[in-house]
PDB file of C-alpha atoms (C1' of nucleotides) in Angstrom:
ATOM      1  CA  MET A  23       0.000   0.000   0.000  1.00 84.00           C
ATOM      2  CA  LEU A  24       1.427   3.307  -1.033  1.00 89.00           C
ATOM      3  CA  SER A  25       1.202   5.951   1.644  1.00 90.00           C
ATOM      4  CA  ASP A  26      -1.076   8.842   0.844  1.00 91.00           C
ATOM      5  CA  ASP A  27       1.791  11.103   1.775  1.00 92.00           C
ATOM      6  CA  PHE A  28       3.998   9.621  -0.920  1.00 94.00           C
ATOM      7  CA  ILE A  29       1.270   9.846  -3.535  1.00 95.00           C
ATOM      8  CA  GLU A  30       0.502  13.409  -2.539  1.00 94.00           C
ATOM      9  CA  GLN A  31       4.105  14.453  -3.010  1.00 95.00           C
ATOM     10  CA  VAL A  32       4.217  12.811  -6.416  1.00 96.00           C
ATOM     11  CA  LEU A  33       1.037  14.543  -7.485  1.00 96.00           C
ATOM     12  CA  VAL A  34       2.280  17.912  -6.294  1.00 96.00           C
ATOM     13  CA  VAL A  35       5.375  17.578  -8.445  1.00 96.00           C
ATOM     14  CA  VAL A  36       3.450  16.279 -11.440  1.00 96.00           C
ATOM     15  CA  ASP A  37       1.038  19.141 -11.108  1.00 96.00           C
ATOM     16  CA  SER A  38       3.910  21.610 -11.398  1.00 96.00           C
ATOM     17  CA  ILE A  39       5.143  20.304 -14.721  1.00 97.00           C
ATOM     18  CA  PRO A  40       4.620  23.179 -17.164  1.00 96.00           C
ATOM     19  CA  ASP A  41       2.731  22.808 -20.435  1.00 95.00           C
ATOM     20  CA  GLY A  42       4.707  21.353 -23.283  1.00 95.00           C
ATOM     21  CA  LYS A  43       7.167  19.748 -20.907  1.00 96.00           C
ATOM     22  CA  VAL A  44       7.610  16.211 -19.658  1.00 97.00           C
ATOM     23  CA  ALA A  45       9.375  14.736 -16.644  1.00 97.00           C
ATOM     24  CA  THR A  46      10.864  11.339 -15.971  1.00 97.00           C
ATOM     25  CA  TYR A  47       9.917   9.005 -13.149  1.00 97.00           C
ATOM     26  CA  GLY A  48      13.432   9.068 -11.772  1.00 96.00           C
ATOM     27  CA  MET A  49      13.453  12.842 -11.759  1.00 97.00           C
ATOM     28  CA  ILE A  50      10.259  12.982  -9.754  1.00 97.00           C
ATOM     29  CA  ALA A  51      11.476  10.262  -7.438  1.00 96.00           C
ATOM     30  CA  LYS A  52      14.561  12.305  -6.733  1.00 95.00           C
ATOM     31  CA  LEU A  53      12.598  15.483  -6.112  1.00 96.00           C
ATOM     32  CA  ILE A  54      10.565  13.827  -3.402  1.00 95.00           C
ATOM     33  CA  GLY A  55      13.489  12.038  -1.831  1.00 93.00           C
ATOM     34  CA  ARG A  56      12.993   8.545  -3.264  1.00 94.00           C
ATOM     35  CA  GLU A  57      15.658   8.540  -5.927  1.00 93.00           C
ATOM     36  CA  LYS A  58      15.811   4.755  -6.214  1.00 93.00           C
ATOM     37  CA  ASN A  59      12.079   4.279  -6.185  1.00 95.00           C
ATOM     38  CA  ALA A  60      11.160   5.504  -9.630  1.00 96.00           C
ATOM     39  CA  ARG A  61       8.891   2.501  -9.998  1.00 96.00           C
ATOM     40  CA  LEU A  62       6.800   3.619  -7.070  1.00 96.00           C
ATOM     41  CA  VAL A  63       6.284   6.939  -8.792  1.00 96.00           C
ATOM     42  CA  GLY A  64       4.719   5.120 -11.697  1.00 96.00           C
ATOM     43  CA  LYS A  65       2.656   3.128  -9.269  1.00 95.00           C
ATOM     44  CA  ALA A  66       1.525   6.275  -7.532  1.00 95.00           C
ATOM     45  CA  LEU A  67       0.514   7.783 -10.852  1.00 96.00           C
ATOM     46  CA  SER A  68      -1.624   4.777 -11.619  1.00 93.00           C
ATOM     47  CA  TYR A  69      -3.477   5.645  -8.438  1.00 92.00           C
ATOM     48  CA  ALA A  70      -3.476   9.346  -9.320  1.00 92.00           C
ATOM     49  CA  ASN A  71      -6.712   9.136 -11.242  1.00 87.00           C
ATOM     50  CA  ASN A  72      -8.325   8.189  -7.987  1.00 88.00           C
ATOM     51  CA  TYR A  73      -7.057  11.338  -6.339  1.00 91.00           C
ATOM     52  CA  GLY A  74      -8.171  13.762  -9.029  1.00 92.00           C
ATOM     53  CA  GLU A  75      -7.214  15.006 -12.449  1.00 94.00           C
ATOM     54  CA  TYR A  76      -3.471  15.277 -12.827  1.00 96.00           C
ATOM     55  CA  PRO A  77      -1.286  15.617 -15.927  1.00 96.00           C
ATOM     56  CA  CYS A  78       0.231  12.174 -15.423  1.00 96.00           C
ATOM     57  CA  HIS A  79       0.597  11.915 -19.197  1.00 96.00           C
ATOM     58  CA  ARG A  80       3.519  14.327 -18.897  1.00 97.00           C
ATOM     59  CA  VAL A  81       5.579  11.686 -17.137  1.00 97.00           C
ATOM     60  CA  VAL A  82       7.682   9.301 -19.203  1.00 97.00           C
ATOM     61  CA  ASN A  83      10.570   6.961 -18.491  1.00 96.00           C
ATOM     62  CA  SER A  84      14.223   7.871 -18.968  1.00 96.00           C
ATOM     63  CA  SER A  85      14.111   6.822 -22.620  1.00 95.00           C
ATOM     64  CA  GLY A  86      11.221   9.100 -23.408  1.00 95.00           C
ATOM     65  CA  ARG A  87       9.064   6.036 -23.950  1.00 95.00           C
ATOM     66  CA  LEU A  88       5.376   6.426 -23.245  1.00 95.00           C
ATOM     67  CA  VAL A  89       3.360   4.068 -21.118  1.00 93.00           C
ATOM     68  CA  VAL A  90       2.908   0.803 -22.995  1.00 89.00           C
ATOM     69  CA  GLY A  91      -0.720   0.318 -23.835  1.00 87.00           C
ATOM     70  CA  TRP A  92      -1.785   3.845 -23.023  1.00 92.00           C
ATOM     71  CA  TYR A  93      -2.266   5.179 -26.525  1.00 90.00           C
ATOM     72  CA  LYS A  94      -4.175   8.235 -25.357  1.00 94.00           C
ATOM     73  CA  GLN A  95      -1.029   9.547 -23.725  1.00 95.00           C
ATOM     74  CA  LYS A  96       0.647  10.476 -26.990  1.00 95.00           C
ATOM     75  CA  GLU A  97      -2.506  12.197 -28.132  1.00 95.00           C
ATOM     76  CA  LEU A  98      -2.658  14.262 -24.960  1.00 96.00           C
ATOM     77  CA  LEU A  99       0.987  15.274 -25.273  1.00 96.00           C
ATOM     78  CA  VAL A 100       0.608  16.237 -28.915  1.00 96.00           C
ATOM     79  CA  ASN A 101      -2.191  18.560 -27.845  1.00 96.00           C
ATOM     80  CA  GLU A 102       0.320  20.319 -25.622  1.00 97.00           C
ATOM     81  CA  ASN A 103       2.816  20.728 -28.440  1.00 96.00           C
ATOM     82  CA  VAL A 104       5.202  18.126 -27.106  1.00 97.00           C
ATOM     83  CA  THR A 105       7.298  16.838 -29.979  1.00 96.00           C
ATOM     84  CA  PHE A 106       8.066  13.225 -30.792  1.00 95.00           C
ATOM     85  CA  ASN A 107      10.829  11.559 -32.733  1.00 93.00           C
ATOM     86  CA  LYS A 108      10.216   9.091 -35.514  1.00 91.00           C
ATOM     87  CA  SER A 109      10.337   6.210 -33.071  1.00 90.00           C
ATOM     88  CA  GLY A 110       7.243   7.514 -31.328  1.00 92.00           C
ATOM     89  CA  ASN A 111       9.168   8.557 -28.234  1.00 95.00           C
ATOM     90  CA  VAL A 112       9.086  11.952 -26.591  1.00 96.00           C
ATOM     91  CA  ASN A 113      11.834  14.249 -27.819  1.00 96.00           C
ATOM     92  CA  LEU A 114      13.445  14.658 -24.409  1.00 95.00           C
ATOM     93  CA  LYS A 115      16.098  16.979 -25.774  1.00 94.00           C
ATOM     94  CA  GLU A 116      13.442  19.612 -26.388  1.00 94.00           C
ATOM     95  CA  ASN A 117      10.675  18.757 -23.980  1.00 96.00           C
ATOM     96  CA  LEU A 118      12.358  17.585 -20.799  1.00 96.00           C
ATOM     97  CA  TRP A 119      11.399  19.635 -17.767  1.00 96.00           C
ATOM     98  CA  ASP A 120      14.285  21.150 -15.826  1.00 92.00           C
ATOM     99  CA  GLY A 121      12.720  20.076 -12.560  1.00 88.00           C
ATOM    100  CA  ASP A 122      12.521  23.588 -11.196  1.00 84.00           C
ATOM    101  CA  ILE A 123       9.159  24.005  -9.509  1.00 75.00           C
TER     102      ILE A 123
ATOM    103  C1'  DA B  17       8.611 -15.603   5.007  1.00 95.74           C
ATOM    104  C1'  DG B  18       9.598 -16.208   0.042  1.00 95.74           C
ATOM    105  C1'  DA B  19       8.871 -15.502  -4.804  1.00 95.74           C
ATOM    106  C1'  DC B  20       7.172 -12.630  -8.397  1.00 95.74           C
ATOM    107  C1'  DT B  21       6.131  -8.180 -10.419  1.00 95.74           C
ATOM    108  C1'  DG B  22       6.610  -3.501 -12.094  1.00 95.74           C
ATOM    109  C1'  DA B  23       3.672   3.450 -15.897  1.00 95.74           C
ATOM    110  C1'  DC B  24      12.051   2.537 -13.833  1.00 95.74           C
ATOM    111  C1'  DG B  25      17.302   3.497 -14.253  1.00 95.74           C
ATOM    112  C1'  DA B  26      22.145   2.760 -15.290  1.00 95.74           C
ATOM    113  C1'  DT B  27      25.296   0.061 -17.905  1.00 95.74           C
ATOM    114  C1'  DC B  28      27.020  -2.666 -21.372  1.00 95.74           C
ATOM    115  C1'  DC B  29      27.126  -4.348 -25.639  1.00 95.74           C
TER     116       DC B  29
ATOM    117  C1'  DG C  30      20.230   4.900 -30.802  1.00 95.74           C
ATOM    118  C1'  DG C  31      18.175   0.510 -29.429  1.00 95.74           C
ATOM    119  C1'  DG C  32      18.009  -3.978 -27.280  1.00 95.74           C
ATOM    120  C1'  DA C  33      19.590  -7.010 -23.492  1.00 95.74           C
ATOM    121  C1'  DT C  34      20.833  -7.380 -18.453  1.00 95.74           C
ATOM    122  C1'  DC C  35      21.152  -6.415 -13.968  1.00 95.74           C
ATOM    123  C1'  DG C  36      20.044  -3.650  -9.939  1.00 95.74           C
ATOM    124  C1'  DC C  37      16.457  -1.381  -6.911  1.00 95.74           C
ATOM    125  C1'  DC C  38      12.946  -1.509  -3.549  1.00 95.74           C
ATOM    126  C1'  DA C  39       7.985  -1.462  -2.471  1.00 95.74           C
ATOM    127  C1'  DG C  40       3.799  -3.875  -3.350  1.00 95.74           C
ATOM    128  C1'  DT C  41       1.305  -8.025  -4.081  1.00 95.74           C
ATOM    129  C1'  DC C  42       0.268 -12.879  -3.889  1.00 95.74           C
TER     130       DC C  42
END
DNA sequence: AGACTGACGATCC
DNA sequence: GGGATCGCCAGTC
């Protein structure tokens, strides 16, 4: 069971990701003091829908790969002018968030 | 308690 | 750059 506190911290960070930017799980994990628990961040985000509407589509893994099976995610990001490379991954070079809240 | 899993990351080909 | 491997550490069964 993920602590509400942990989830809350994740959501706060996710909510501060600016439009047209994306963040990585590891980055968020580090920001909330769980550098090695990037997986839990993803887990927390899966619960995020239960806690309200958050831009969890702006979070990708370190390769810029989107969530497998969540095809809507790319659509949502495109709507925010996030660019993709020909492999269908997020163009981290241009869209990665600096992490400054 | 022990084994398996995962919306991940770093490294090494 | 992309795939294969291993490491991580909670969560789940």
